[in-house]
PDB file of C-alpha atoms in Angstrom:
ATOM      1  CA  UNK G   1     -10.349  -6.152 -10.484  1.00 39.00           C
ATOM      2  CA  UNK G   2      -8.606  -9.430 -10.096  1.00 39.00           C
ATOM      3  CA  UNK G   3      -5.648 -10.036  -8.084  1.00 39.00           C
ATOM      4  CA  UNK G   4      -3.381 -11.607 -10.389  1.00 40.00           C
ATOM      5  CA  UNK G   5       0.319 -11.243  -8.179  1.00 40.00           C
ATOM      6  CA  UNK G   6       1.949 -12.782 -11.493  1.00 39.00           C
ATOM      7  CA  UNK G   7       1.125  -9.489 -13.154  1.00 38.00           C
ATOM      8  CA  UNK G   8       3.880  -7.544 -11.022  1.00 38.00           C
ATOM      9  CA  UNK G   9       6.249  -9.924  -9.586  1.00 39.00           C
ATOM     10  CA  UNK G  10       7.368  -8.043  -6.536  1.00 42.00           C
ATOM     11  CA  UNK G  11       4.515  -5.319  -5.839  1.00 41.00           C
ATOM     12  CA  UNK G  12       2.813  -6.215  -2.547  1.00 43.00           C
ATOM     13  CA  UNK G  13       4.505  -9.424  -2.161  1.00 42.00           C
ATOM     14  CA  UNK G  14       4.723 -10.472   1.488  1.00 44.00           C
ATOM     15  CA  UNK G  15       8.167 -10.673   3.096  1.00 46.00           C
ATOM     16  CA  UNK G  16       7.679 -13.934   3.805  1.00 42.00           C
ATOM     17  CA  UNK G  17       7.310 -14.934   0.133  1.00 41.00           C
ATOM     18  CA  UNK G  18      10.081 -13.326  -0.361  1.00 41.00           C
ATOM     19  CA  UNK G  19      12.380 -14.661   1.627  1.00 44.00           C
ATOM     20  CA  UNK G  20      14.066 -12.325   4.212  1.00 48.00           C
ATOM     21  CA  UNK G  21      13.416  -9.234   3.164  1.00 51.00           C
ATOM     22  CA  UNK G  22      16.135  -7.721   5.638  1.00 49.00           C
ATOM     23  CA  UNK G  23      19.267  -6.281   3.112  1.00 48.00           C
ATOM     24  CA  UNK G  24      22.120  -8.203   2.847  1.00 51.00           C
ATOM     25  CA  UNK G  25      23.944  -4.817   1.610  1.00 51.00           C
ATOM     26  CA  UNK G  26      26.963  -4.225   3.778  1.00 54.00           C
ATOM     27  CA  UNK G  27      26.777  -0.318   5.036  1.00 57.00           C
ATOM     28  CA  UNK G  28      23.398   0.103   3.898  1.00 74.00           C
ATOM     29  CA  UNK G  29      21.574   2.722   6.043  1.00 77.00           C
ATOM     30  CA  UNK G  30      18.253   0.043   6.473  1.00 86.00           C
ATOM     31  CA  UNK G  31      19.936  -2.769   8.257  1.00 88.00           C
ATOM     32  CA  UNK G  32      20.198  -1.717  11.523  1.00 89.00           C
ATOM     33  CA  UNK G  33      17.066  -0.433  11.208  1.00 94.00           C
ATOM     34  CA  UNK G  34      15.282  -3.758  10.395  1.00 95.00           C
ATOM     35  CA  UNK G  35      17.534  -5.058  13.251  1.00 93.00           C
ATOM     36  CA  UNK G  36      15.231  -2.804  15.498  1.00 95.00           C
ATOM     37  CA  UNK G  37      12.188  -3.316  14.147  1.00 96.00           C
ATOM     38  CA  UNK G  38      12.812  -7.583  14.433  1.00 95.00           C
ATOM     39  CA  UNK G  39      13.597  -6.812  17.889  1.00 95.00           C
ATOM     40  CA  UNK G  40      10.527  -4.838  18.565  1.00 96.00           C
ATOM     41  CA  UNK G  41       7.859  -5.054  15.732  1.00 96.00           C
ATOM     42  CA  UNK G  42       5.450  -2.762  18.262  1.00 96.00           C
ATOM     43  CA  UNK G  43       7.971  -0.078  17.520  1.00 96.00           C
ATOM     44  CA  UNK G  44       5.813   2.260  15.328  1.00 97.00           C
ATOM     45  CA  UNK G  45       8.841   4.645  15.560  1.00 97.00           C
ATOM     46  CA  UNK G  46      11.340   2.163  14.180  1.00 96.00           C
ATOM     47  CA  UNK G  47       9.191   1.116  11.192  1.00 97.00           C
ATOM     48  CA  UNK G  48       8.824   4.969  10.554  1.00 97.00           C
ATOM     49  CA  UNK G  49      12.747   5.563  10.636  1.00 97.00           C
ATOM     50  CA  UNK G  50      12.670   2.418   8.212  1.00 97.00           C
ATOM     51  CA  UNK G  51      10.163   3.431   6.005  1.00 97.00           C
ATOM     52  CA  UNK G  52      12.174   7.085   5.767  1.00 96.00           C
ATOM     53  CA  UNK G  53      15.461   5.082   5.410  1.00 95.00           C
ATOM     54  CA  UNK G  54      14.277   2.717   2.645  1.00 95.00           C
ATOM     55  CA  UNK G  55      12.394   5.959   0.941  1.00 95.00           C
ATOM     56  CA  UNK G  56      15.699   7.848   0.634  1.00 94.00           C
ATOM     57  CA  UNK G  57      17.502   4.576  -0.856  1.00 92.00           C
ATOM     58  CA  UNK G  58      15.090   5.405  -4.041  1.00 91.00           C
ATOM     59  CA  UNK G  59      15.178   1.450  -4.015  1.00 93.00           C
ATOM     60  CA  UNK G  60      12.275   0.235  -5.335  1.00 93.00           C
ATOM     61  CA  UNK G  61      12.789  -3.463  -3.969  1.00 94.00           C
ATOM     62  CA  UNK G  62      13.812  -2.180  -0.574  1.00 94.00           C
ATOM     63  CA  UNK G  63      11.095   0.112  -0.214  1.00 96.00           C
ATOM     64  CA  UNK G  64       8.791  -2.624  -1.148  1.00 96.00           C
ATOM     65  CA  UNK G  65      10.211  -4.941   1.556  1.00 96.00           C
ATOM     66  CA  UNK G  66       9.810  -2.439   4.037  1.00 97.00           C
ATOM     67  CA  UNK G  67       6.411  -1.344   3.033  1.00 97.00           C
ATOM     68  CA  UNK G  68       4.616  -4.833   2.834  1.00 97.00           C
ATOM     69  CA  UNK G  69       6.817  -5.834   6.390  1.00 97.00           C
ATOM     70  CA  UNK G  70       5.259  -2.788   8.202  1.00 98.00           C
ATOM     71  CA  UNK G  71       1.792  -3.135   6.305  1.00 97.00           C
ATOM     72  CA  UNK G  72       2.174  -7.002   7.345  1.00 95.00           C
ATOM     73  CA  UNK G  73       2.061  -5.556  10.790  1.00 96.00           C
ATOM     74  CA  UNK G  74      -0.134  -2.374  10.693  1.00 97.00           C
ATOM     75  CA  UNK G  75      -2.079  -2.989   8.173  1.00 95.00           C
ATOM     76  CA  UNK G  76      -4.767  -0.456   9.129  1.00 93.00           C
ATOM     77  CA  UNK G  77      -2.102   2.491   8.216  1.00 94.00           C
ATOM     78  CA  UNK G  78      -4.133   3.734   5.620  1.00 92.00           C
ATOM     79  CA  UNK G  79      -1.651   6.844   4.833  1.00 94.00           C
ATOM     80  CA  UNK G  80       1.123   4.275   4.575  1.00 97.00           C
ATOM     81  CA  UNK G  81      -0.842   2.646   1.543  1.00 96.00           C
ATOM     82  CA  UNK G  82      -1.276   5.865  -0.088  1.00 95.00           C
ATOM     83  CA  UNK G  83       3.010   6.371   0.329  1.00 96.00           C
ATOM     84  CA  UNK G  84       3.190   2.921  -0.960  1.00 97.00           C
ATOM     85  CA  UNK G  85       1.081   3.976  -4.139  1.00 95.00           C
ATOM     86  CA  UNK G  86       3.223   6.743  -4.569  1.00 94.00           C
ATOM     87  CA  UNK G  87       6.593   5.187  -4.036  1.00 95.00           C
ATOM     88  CA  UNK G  88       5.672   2.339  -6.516  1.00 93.00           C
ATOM     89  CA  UNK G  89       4.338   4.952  -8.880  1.00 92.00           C
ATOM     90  CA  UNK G  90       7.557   7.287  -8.840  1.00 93.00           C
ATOM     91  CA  UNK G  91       9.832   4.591  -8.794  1.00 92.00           C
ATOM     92  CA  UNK G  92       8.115   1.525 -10.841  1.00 88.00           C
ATOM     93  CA  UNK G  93       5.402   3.160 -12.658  1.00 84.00           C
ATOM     94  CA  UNK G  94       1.767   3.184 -12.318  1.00 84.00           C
ATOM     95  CA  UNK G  95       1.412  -0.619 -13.326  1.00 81.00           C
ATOM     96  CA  UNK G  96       2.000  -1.646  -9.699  1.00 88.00           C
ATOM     97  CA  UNK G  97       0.086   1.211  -7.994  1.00 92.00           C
ATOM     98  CA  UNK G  98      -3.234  -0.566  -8.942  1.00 88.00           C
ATOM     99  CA  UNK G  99      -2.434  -3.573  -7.143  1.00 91.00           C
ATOM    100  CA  UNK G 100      -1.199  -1.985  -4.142  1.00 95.00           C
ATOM    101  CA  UNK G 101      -4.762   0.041  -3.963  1.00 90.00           C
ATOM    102  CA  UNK G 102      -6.343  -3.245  -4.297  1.00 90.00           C
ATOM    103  CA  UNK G 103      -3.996  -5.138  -1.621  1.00 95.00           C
ATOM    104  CA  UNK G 104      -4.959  -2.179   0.866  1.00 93.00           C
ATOM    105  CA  UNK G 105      -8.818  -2.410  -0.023  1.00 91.00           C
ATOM    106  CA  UNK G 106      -8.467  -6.304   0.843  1.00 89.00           C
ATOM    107  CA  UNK G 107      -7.027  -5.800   3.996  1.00 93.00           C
ATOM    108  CA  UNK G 108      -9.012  -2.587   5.357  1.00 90.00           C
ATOM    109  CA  UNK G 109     -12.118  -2.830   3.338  1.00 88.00           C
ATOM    110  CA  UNK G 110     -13.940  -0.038   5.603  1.00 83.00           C
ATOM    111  CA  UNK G 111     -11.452   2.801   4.533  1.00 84.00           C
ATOM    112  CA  UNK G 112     -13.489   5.271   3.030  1.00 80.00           C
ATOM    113  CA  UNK G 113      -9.948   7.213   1.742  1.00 85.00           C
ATOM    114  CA  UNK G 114      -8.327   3.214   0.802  1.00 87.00           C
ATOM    115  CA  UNK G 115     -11.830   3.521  -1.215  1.00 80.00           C
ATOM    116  CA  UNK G 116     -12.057   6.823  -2.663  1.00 85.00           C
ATOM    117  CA  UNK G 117      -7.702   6.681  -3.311  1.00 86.00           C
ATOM    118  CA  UNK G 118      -8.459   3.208  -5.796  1.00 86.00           C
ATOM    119  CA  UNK G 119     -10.770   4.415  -7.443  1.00 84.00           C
ATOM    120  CA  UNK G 120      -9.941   7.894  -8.191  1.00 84.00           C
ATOM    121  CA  UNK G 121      -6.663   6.180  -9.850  1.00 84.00           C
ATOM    122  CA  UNK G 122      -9.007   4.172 -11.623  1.00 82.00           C
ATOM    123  CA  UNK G 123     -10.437   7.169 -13.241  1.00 81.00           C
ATOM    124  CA  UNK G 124      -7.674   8.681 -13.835  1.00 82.00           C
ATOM    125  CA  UNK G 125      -5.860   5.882 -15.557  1.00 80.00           C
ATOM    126  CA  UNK G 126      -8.927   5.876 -17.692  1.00 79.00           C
ATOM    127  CA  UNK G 127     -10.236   2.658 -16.922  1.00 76.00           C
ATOM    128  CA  UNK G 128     -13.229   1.017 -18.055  1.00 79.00           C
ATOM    129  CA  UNK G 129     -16.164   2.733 -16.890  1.00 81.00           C
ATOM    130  CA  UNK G 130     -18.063  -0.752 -15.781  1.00 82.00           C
ATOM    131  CA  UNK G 131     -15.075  -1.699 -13.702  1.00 83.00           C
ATOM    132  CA  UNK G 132     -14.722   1.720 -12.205  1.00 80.00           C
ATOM    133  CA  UNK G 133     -18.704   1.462 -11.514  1.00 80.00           C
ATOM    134  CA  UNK G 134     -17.822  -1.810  -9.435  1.00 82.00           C
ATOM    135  CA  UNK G 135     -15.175  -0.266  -7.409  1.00 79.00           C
ATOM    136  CA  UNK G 136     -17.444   2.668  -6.548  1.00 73.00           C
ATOM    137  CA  UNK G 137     -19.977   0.105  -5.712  1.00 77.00           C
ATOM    138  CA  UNK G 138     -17.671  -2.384  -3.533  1.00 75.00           C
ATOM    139  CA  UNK G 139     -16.606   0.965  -1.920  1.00 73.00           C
ATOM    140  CA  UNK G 140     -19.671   1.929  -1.249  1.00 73.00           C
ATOM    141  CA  UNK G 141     -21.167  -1.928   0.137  1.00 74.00           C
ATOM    142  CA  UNK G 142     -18.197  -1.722   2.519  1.00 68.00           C
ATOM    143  CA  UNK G 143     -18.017   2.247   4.126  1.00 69.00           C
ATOM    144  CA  UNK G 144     -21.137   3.950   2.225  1.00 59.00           C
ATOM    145  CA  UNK G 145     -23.030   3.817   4.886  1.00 63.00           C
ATOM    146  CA  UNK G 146     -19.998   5.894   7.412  1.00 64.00           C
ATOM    147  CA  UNK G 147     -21.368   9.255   8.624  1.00 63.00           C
ATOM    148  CA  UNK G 148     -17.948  10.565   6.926  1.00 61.00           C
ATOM    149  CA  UNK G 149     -18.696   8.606   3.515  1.00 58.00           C
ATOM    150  CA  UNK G 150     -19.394  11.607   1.691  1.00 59.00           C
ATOM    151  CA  UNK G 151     -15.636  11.845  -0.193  1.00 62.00           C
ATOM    152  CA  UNK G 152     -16.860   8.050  -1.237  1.00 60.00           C
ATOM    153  CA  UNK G 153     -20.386   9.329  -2.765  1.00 62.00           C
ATOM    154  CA  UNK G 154     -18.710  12.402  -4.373  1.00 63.00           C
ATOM    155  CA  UNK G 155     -15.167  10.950  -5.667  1.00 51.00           C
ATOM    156  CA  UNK G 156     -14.510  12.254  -8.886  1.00 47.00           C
TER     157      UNK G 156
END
């Protein structure tokens, strides 16, 4: 896998390349909410209200701002990457879900579930069996060796 950011303008995008990712939409329910979390980025329960907030917008840009801001910041949230997968794949289609595996394989490459997530999407979106061999294998160079590798060694 490549990372090729042209592919899906918009899918794991920093907020900084962005811009400010903050809404300019009067009355909508994120604002104050990202007005917290500037205050405070340490406030683990502010991103969560955000993340909730953006979620329920069914805003695929918003919830994209939000997720890459808080993964920006906590990057080692491996459940958030997994929502993030599943937002982009309910709301954008599966074409950006790949790239937001790979993102969160980049930055916590000793995730054994970051791991076993990308490339059990790779097999299920059929991919070619020598580049679903070299995820299994970059996987397994990176966490293989965890005592609690085993859903790595057995993913189907």
């Amino acid at each position: 896998m490549t990372e090729d950011s042209g592919a899906h303008p918009g899918v794991g995008t920093p907020p900084s390349a962005n811009g400010d990712a903050r809404p300019r939409t009067r009355g909508c329910p994120t604002v104050p909410l990202w007005d917290k979390v500037r205050a405070d980025p340490a406030d683990f329960n502010s991103w969560t209200a955000l993340i909730g907030a953006a979620e329920r917008t069914e805003d695929v840009h918003k919830i994209r701002a939000v997720y890459d801001a808080f993964l920006a910041e906590f990057p080692l949230c491996y459940g958030y990457w997994k929502k993030y997968a599943d937002a982009e794949a309910r709301l954008a289609g599966i074409d950006g879900v790949e790239h937001v595996y790979e993102r969160a394989t980049h930055a916590f490459p000793y995730s054994i579930d970051l791991w076993t997530q990308r490339a059990s999407h790779a097999v299920s979106m059929r991919r070619d069996a020598e580049k679903v061999r070299e995820l299994f294998e970059s996987g397994l160079a990176y966490a293989g060796t965890d005592w609690l590798g085993h859903p790595l060694w057995g993913a189907d």
